[in-house]
Amino acid sequence: MVGGQVVRLPAMPGVGGLMARAVLPGGGRPPATNGLPDRSVVVERYLQDQDRLAAYSRVTGFGIRDAVPATWLHVLTFPLHLYVMAQSDFPFPLAGVLHASNEMTLHRPVAVWERLTIEVTASGLAPHRLGAAFDLVGTVRVGDEVVWAGRSVYLARGRHIPGEQPPPLPRIEAPDAPASQKWILPSDLGRRYAAVSGDSNPIHLHPLTAMPFGLKRPIIHGMWTHARALSALGPLVPDAFTCRVTFTKPIRLPGSVWFTVAEDEPGPRFAVVNSDRSKPYLVGAITPAPAG
């Protein structure tokens, strides 16, 4: 981060208290017109938890390997996402904020035993037709080498700010291909994913905890769907790649969805859809990225 405050934490923060502070709207939060705090949060020499990684891989469909899933590296940035959003000078509480899209680049395979420097900052505040959008940008390094970078775009509905809406990213079209897999999503899937990811947002856990946020049933985490899609792609995912996904509709629990993929150039397009493919829940595309 060039300029701004750098907060170096001695260890990865616990998510319980941060989640409570980030979810609940606070009367002291500044208006969105003040912009985002110019702050980067860093944890250095982070040692990955191999047991937790194994549990994550079971829930999301990945096999157990020395190289970790790219989406696992996103999970490791999540406590720092919460740290940024839990601060009193951050304008948007997590409640009412939607994860609209995600882009990540894996520059090379990352081994489970490598110690990581993990950094997150907020940027890109911009008007959106439904409110205000902002980015949480994560970077993972091994030593001085950037091995992974990710950008999550969030939408704060109804929080309008002045200015012109930036042009949207190129739309990813769902592949016109038959569904290759059917996924059965049990009612406890949100709780199981929360246990391994740390994302215990109440909208994902139980009907009673989702109801205060306007939901009759819990919805599965978008990043579970993202991870499950990458695991389903298997050998179609290269060692170094960029993956961009858009979360188009929530998936309610319990339920069932279908996975479809087209092996395009320069890389596969994929989608998670309903039974007749009329409703995409997630659409995504992968392109190879140069290693290093």
Short mmCIF file of C-alpha atoms in Angstrom, two decimals:
data_model
loop_
_atom_site.label_atom_id
_atom_site.label_comp_id
_atom_site.label_asym_id
_atom_site.label_seq_id
_atom_site.Cartn_x
_atom_site.Cartn_y
_atom_site.Cartn_z
CA MET A 1 0.00 0.00 0.00
CA VAL A 2 1.40 3.38 -1.00
CA GLY A 3 0.63 5.98 1.66
CA GLY A 4 -1.98 5.57 4.32
CA GLN A 5 -1.84 3.76 7.64
CA VAL A 6 -0.43 0.23 7.87
CA VAL A 7 -1.69 -1.80 10.84
CA ARG A 8 0.53 -4.81 11.56
CA LEU A 9 -1.24 -7.35 13.74
CA PRO A 10 0.81 -9.81 15.82
CA ALA A 11 -1.55 -12.68 14.92
CA MET A 12 -4.65 -13.35 12.89
CA PRO A 13 -7.58 -11.75 14.75
CA GLY A 14 -10.44 -13.87 16.05
CA VAL A 15 -13.57 -13.55 13.95
CA GLY A 16 -16.24 -13.84 16.68
CA GLY A 17 -16.03 -10.36 18.13
CA LEU A 18 -15.17 -8.83 14.76
CA MET A 19 -18.25 -10.39 13.17
CA ALA A 20 -20.51 -8.92 15.84
CA ARG A 21 -18.98 -5.47 15.41
CA ALA A 22 -19.02 -5.67 11.60
CA VAL A 23 -22.60 -6.97 11.25
CA LEU A 24 -24.37 -4.66 13.66
CA PRO A 25 -25.11 -1.15 12.38
CA GLY A 26 -23.45 1.39 14.60
CA GLY A 27 -24.74 4.89 15.06
CA GLY A 28 -21.21 6.23 15.11
CA ARG A 29 -20.24 5.12 11.60
CA PRO A 30 -19.32 8.02 9.33
CA PRO A 31 -21.31 8.81 6.18
CA ALA A 32 -20.22 7.05 3.01
CA THR A 33 -19.50 10.44 1.44
CA ASN A 34 -16.44 10.63 3.72
CA GLY A 35 -14.89 7.81 1.70
CA LEU A 36 -13.10 4.70 2.90
CA PRO A 37 -10.37 4.72 5.56
CA ASP A 38 -6.90 4.78 4.01
CA ARG A 39 -5.62 1.77 5.89
CA SER A 40 -3.96 -1.56 5.19
CA VAL A 41 -4.04 -4.48 7.67
CA VAL A 42 -1.20 -7.02 7.64
CA VAL A 43 -0.39 -10.31 9.35
CA GLU A 44 3.12 -11.62 8.73
CA ARG A 45 4.59 -15.14 8.80
CA TYR A 46 1.18 -16.77 9.10
CA LEU A 47 1.37 -20.55 9.58
CA GLN A 48 -1.48 -22.37 7.86
CA ASP A 49 -3.61 -24.76 9.92
CA GLN A 50 -3.40 -28.11 8.11
CA ASP A 51 -6.31 -29.68 10.00
CA ARG A 52 -8.56 -26.74 9.19
CA LEU A 53 -7.45 -26.88 5.55
CA ALA A 54 -8.35 -30.58 5.40
CA ALA A 55 -11.81 -29.82 6.81
CA TYR A 56 -12.23 -26.96 4.34
CA SER A 57 -11.27 -29.27 1.47
CA ARG A 58 -13.85 -31.84 2.56
CA VAL A 59 -16.67 -29.29 2.72
CA THR A 60 -15.83 -27.75 -0.66
CA GLY A 61 -14.93 -30.89 -2.60
CA PHE A 62 -11.18 -30.43 -2.98
CA GLY A 63 -8.81 -33.32 -2.53
CA ILE A 64 -6.02 -33.22 0.04
CA ARG A 65 -2.84 -32.01 -1.65
CA ASP A 66 0.36 -30.19 -0.78
CA ALA A 67 -0.78 -27.21 -2.92
CA VAL A 68 -3.70 -25.35 -1.34
CA PRO A 69 -6.85 -24.27 -3.23
CA ALA A 70 -6.81 -20.67 -4.42
CA THR A 71 -10.09 -20.06 -2.62
CA TRP A 72 -8.46 -21.20 0.65
CA LEU A 73 -6.14 -18.21 0.35
CA HIS A 74 -9.23 -15.99 0.12
CA VAL A 75 -10.51 -17.61 3.33
CA LEU A 76 -7.26 -16.65 5.04
CA THR A 77 -7.87 -12.99 4.13
CA PHE A 78 -11.41 -13.05 5.57
CA PRO A 79 -10.55 -12.16 9.21
CA LEU A 80 -8.78 -9.08 7.86
CA HIS A 81 -11.87 -8.23 5.77
CA LEU A 82 -13.80 -8.26 9.03
CA TYR A 83 -11.13 -6.24 10.82
CA VAL A 84 -11.38 -3.50 8.19
CA MET A 85 -15.20 -3.45 8.28
CA ALA A 86 -15.42 -3.60 12.08
CA GLN A 87 -13.55 -0.33 12.61
CA SER A 88 -15.66 2.63 13.70
CA ASP A 89 -14.50 4.75 10.76
CA PHE A 90 -15.68 2.23 8.13
CA PRO A 91 -18.95 3.55 6.67
CA PHE A 92 -20.76 0.26 5.91
CA PRO A 93 -21.81 -2.46 8.37
CA LEU A 94 -21.66 -6.00 7.05
CA ALA A 95 -25.44 -6.39 7.51
CA GLY A 96 -27.06 -5.36 4.24
CA VAL A 97 -23.82 -5.62 2.26
CA LEU A 98 -23.85 -8.13 -0.61
CA HIS A 99 -20.82 -9.90 -2.06
CA ALA A 100 -21.38 -9.11 -5.75
CA SER A 101 -18.31 -10.55 -7.44
CA ASN A 102 -14.86 -11.94 -6.81
CA GLU A 103 -11.66 -12.04 -8.81
CA MET A 104 -8.50 -13.83 -7.79
CA THR A 105 -5.17 -14.58 -9.41
CA LEU A 106 -2.98 -17.45 -8.31
CA HIS A 107 0.53 -16.73 -9.58
CA ARG A 108 1.93 -20.13 -8.61
CA PRO A 109 0.94 -23.12 -6.49
CA VAL A 110 1.21 -22.37 -2.77
CA ALA A 111 2.23 -25.19 -0.42
CA VAL A 112 0.45 -25.76 2.87
CA TRP A 113 3.71 -25.47 4.83
CA GLU A 114 4.67 -22.05 3.43
CA ARG A 115 4.44 -19.11 5.82
CA LEU A 116 2.40 -16.27 4.42
CA THR A 117 2.17 -12.51 4.71
CA ILE A 118 -1.50 -11.58 4.31
CA GLU A 119 -2.68 -8.03 3.64
CA VAL A 120 -6.11 -6.49 3.08
CA THR A 121 -7.19 -2.96 2.24
CA ALA A 122 -10.44 -1.30 1.18
CA SER A 123 -10.58 0.73 -2.01
CA GLY A 124 -12.65 1.53 -5.08
CA LEU A 125 -15.65 3.23 -3.46
CA ALA A 126 -17.99 4.09 -6.33
CA PRO A 127 -21.66 4.77 -7.06
CA HIS A 128 -23.82 1.83 -8.11
CA ARG A 129 -27.35 1.82 -9.47
CA LEU A 130 -28.50 0.04 -6.29
CA GLY A 131 -26.33 1.92 -3.81
CA ALA A 132 -22.57 2.10 -3.33
CA ALA A 133 -19.90 -0.43 -4.28
CA PHE A 134 -16.49 -0.93 -2.74
CA ASP A 135 -13.63 -3.41 -2.96
CA LEU A 136 -11.77 -5.40 -0.33
CA VAL A 137 -8.42 -6.23 -1.87
CA GLY A 138 -6.25 -9.03 -0.52
CA THR A 139 -2.64 -9.95 -1.22
CA VAL A 140 -0.74 -13.05 -0.10
CA ARG A 141 3.06 -13.10 -0.20
CA VAL A 142 5.73 -15.66 0.52
CA GLY A 143 8.69 -13.55 1.49
CA ASP A 144 8.68 -10.71 -1.02
CA GLU A 145 6.93 -12.78 -3.71
CA VAL A 146 3.25 -12.09 -4.43
CA VAL A 147 1.72 -15.54 -4.87
CA TRP A 148 -2.00 -14.65 -4.80
CA ALA A 149 -4.12 -11.53 -5.18
CA GLY A 150 -7.86 -11.18 -4.82
CA ARG A 151 -10.54 -8.53 -5.09
CA SER A 152 -14.03 -8.89 -3.63
CA VAL A 153 -16.60 -6.34 -4.81
CA TYR A 154 -19.30 -5.57 -2.25
CA LEU A 155 -22.55 -3.70 -2.75
CA ALA A 156 -24.08 -1.62 0.03
CA ARG A 157 -27.70 -1.42 -1.06
CA GLY A 158 -29.45 1.90 -0.60
CA ARG A 159 -26.28 3.76 0.46
CA HIS A 160 -26.06 6.13 -2.47
CA ILE A 161 -23.08 8.41 -3.00
CA PRO A 162 -22.65 11.18 -5.56
CA GLY A 163 -20.69 10.73 -8.75
CA GLU A 164 -20.81 8.78 -11.98
CA GLN A 165 -21.14 5.03 -11.95
CA PRO A 166 -18.01 3.43 -13.47
CA PRO A 167 -18.44 1.19 -16.51
CA PRO A 168 -19.22 -2.41 -15.52
CA LEU A 169 -16.77 -5.23 -16.04
CA PRO A 170 -17.38 -7.35 -19.16
CA ARG A 171 -20.27 -9.68 -18.50
CA ILE A 172 -19.57 -13.39 -18.15
CA GLU A 173 -22.12 -15.40 -20.09
CA ALA A 174 -23.26 -18.71 -18.63
CA PRO A 175 -22.15 -21.58 -20.88
CA ASP A 176 -24.73 -23.08 -23.19
CA ALA A 177 -23.89 -26.62 -22.18
CA PRO A 178 -25.70 -29.46 -20.43
CA ALA A 179 -25.37 -29.70 -16.67
CA SER A 180 -22.59 -32.11 -15.76
CA GLN A 181 -23.19 -32.39 -12.00
CA LYS A 182 -26.04 -32.05 -9.54
CA TRP A 183 -25.19 -30.81 -6.07
CA ILE A 184 -27.44 -31.51 -3.09
CA LEU A 185 -27.06 -28.78 -0.48
CA PRO A 186 -28.22 -29.86 3.01
CA SER A 187 -29.71 -27.47 5.54
CA ASP A 188 -26.56 -27.46 7.70
CA LEU A 189 -24.15 -26.65 4.85
CA GLY A 190 -23.89 -22.99 5.86
CA ARG A 191 -22.96 -23.96 9.42
CA ARG A 192 -20.39 -26.49 8.18
CA TYR A 193 -18.77 -23.97 5.85
CA ALA A 194 -18.83 -21.29 8.55
CA ALA A 195 -16.93 -23.63 10.88
CA VAL A 196 -14.04 -24.00 8.42
CA SER A 197 -14.08 -20.53 6.82
CA GLY A 198 -14.79 -18.33 9.84
CA ASP A 199 -17.64 -16.59 8.00
CA SER A 200 -20.42 -16.96 10.57
CA ASN A 201 -22.65 -14.24 9.14
CA PRO A 202 -26.11 -15.14 10.55
CA ILE A 203 -27.73 -15.12 7.08
CA HIS A 204 -25.92 -18.39 6.37
CA LEU A 205 -26.57 -20.34 9.56
CA HIS A 206 -30.21 -21.01 10.41
CA PRO A 207 -33.71 -19.79 9.48
CA LEU A 208 -34.05 -18.04 12.85
CA THR A 209 -30.81 -16.11 12.41
CA ALA A 210 -31.49 -15.30 8.75
CA MET A 211 -35.03 -14.03 9.38
CA PRO A 212 -34.05 -10.67 10.98
CA PHE A 213 -32.22 -9.88 7.73
CA GLY A 214 -35.30 -10.42 5.58
CA LEU A 215 -34.65 -14.06 4.61
CA LYS A 216 -37.06 -16.93 5.24
CA ARG A 217 -34.27 -19.48 4.84
CA PRO A 218 -30.50 -19.25 5.17
CA ILE A 219 -28.40 -18.91 2.03
CA ILE A 220 -25.11 -20.59 1.31
CA HIS A 221 -21.96 -18.48 1.23
CA GLY A 222 -21.04 -17.26 -2.23
CA MET A 223 -17.45 -18.30 -1.58
CA TRP A 224 -18.57 -21.89 -0.87
CA THR A 225 -20.19 -21.93 -4.30
CA HIS A 226 -17.06 -20.41 -5.82
CA ALA A 227 -14.83 -23.01 -4.17
CA ARG A 228 -17.14 -25.91 -5.04
CA ALA A 229 -17.11 -24.80 -8.68
CA LEU A 230 -13.30 -24.70 -8.81
CA SER A 231 -13.09 -28.13 -7.23
CA ALA A 232 -15.56 -29.44 -9.83
CA LEU A 233 -13.40 -28.08 -12.66
CA GLY A 234 -10.51 -30.25 -11.52
CA PRO A 235 -7.77 -30.53 -14.19
CA LEU A 236 -9.29 -27.68 -16.23
CA VAL A 237 -7.78 -25.29 -13.65
CA PRO A 238 -4.11 -24.54 -14.47
CA ASP A 239 -1.37 -24.04 -11.89
CA ALA A 240 -1.41 -20.26 -12.45
CA PHE A 241 -4.70 -18.60 -13.35
CA THR A 242 -7.13 -15.76 -12.92
CA CYS A 243 -10.72 -16.59 -12.00
CA ARG A 244 -13.55 -14.09 -12.06
CA VAL A 245 -17.02 -14.95 -10.77
CA THR A 246 -20.26 -13.02 -10.38
CA PHE A 247 -22.79 -13.97 -7.71
CA THR A 248 -26.10 -13.39 -9.47
CA LYS A 249 -28.68 -14.91 -7.09
CA PRO A 250 -28.58 -16.41 -3.58
CA ILE A 251 -28.90 -20.17 -3.13
CA ARG A 252 -31.31 -21.05 -0.35
CA LEU A 253 -30.75 -23.95 2.01
CA PRO A 254 -31.62 -26.74 1.79
CA GLY A 255 -31.74 -27.10 -1.98
CA SER A 256 -30.16 -28.48 -5.11
CA VAL A 257 -28.28 -26.85 -7.97
CA TRP A 258 -26.57 -27.95 -11.16
CA PHE A 259 -23.06 -27.26 -12.45
CA THR A 260 -22.28 -26.64 -16.10
CA VAL A 261 -19.01 -25.90 -17.90
CA ALA A 262 -17.80 -25.11 -21.42
CA GLU A 263 -14.15 -25.65 -22.34
CA ASP A 264 -13.61 -22.38 -24.18
CA GLU A 265 -10.46 -20.52 -25.18
CA PRO A 266 -8.48 -19.18 -23.41
CA GLY A 267 -10.08 -20.99 -20.48
CA PRO A 268 -13.31 -22.59 -19.25
CA ARG A 269 -16.55 -20.75 -18.51
CA PHE A 270 -18.80 -22.26 -15.88
CA ALA A 271 -22.02 -21.65 -14.00
CA VAL A 272 -24.11 -22.91 -11.10
CA VAL A 273 -27.75 -22.97 -12.22
CA ASN A 274 -31.22 -24.27 -11.47
CA SER A 275 -32.62 -27.43 -13.08
CA ASP A 276 -33.64 -25.88 -16.42
CA ARG A 277 -30.66 -23.49 -16.56
CA SER A 278 -32.99 -20.47 -16.57
CA LYS A 279 -31.57 -19.07 -13.31
CA PRO A 280 -27.81 -18.78 -12.86
CA TYR A 281 -26.66 -18.39 -9.26
CA LEU A 282 -22.98 -17.97 -10.13
CA VAL A 283 -21.18 -17.51 -13.43
CA GLY A 284 -17.43 -17.58 -13.82
CA ALA A 285 -14.49 -17.78 -16.18
CA ILE A 286 -10.86 -18.85 -15.86
CA THR A 287 -7.92 -17.58 -17.87
CA PRO A 288 -4.33 -18.80 -17.57
CA ALA A 289 -1.95 -16.41 -15.81
CA PRO A 290 1.80 -16.38 -16.19
CA ALA A 291 3.62 -17.87 -13.22
CA GLY A 292 5.74 -15.59 -11.08
#
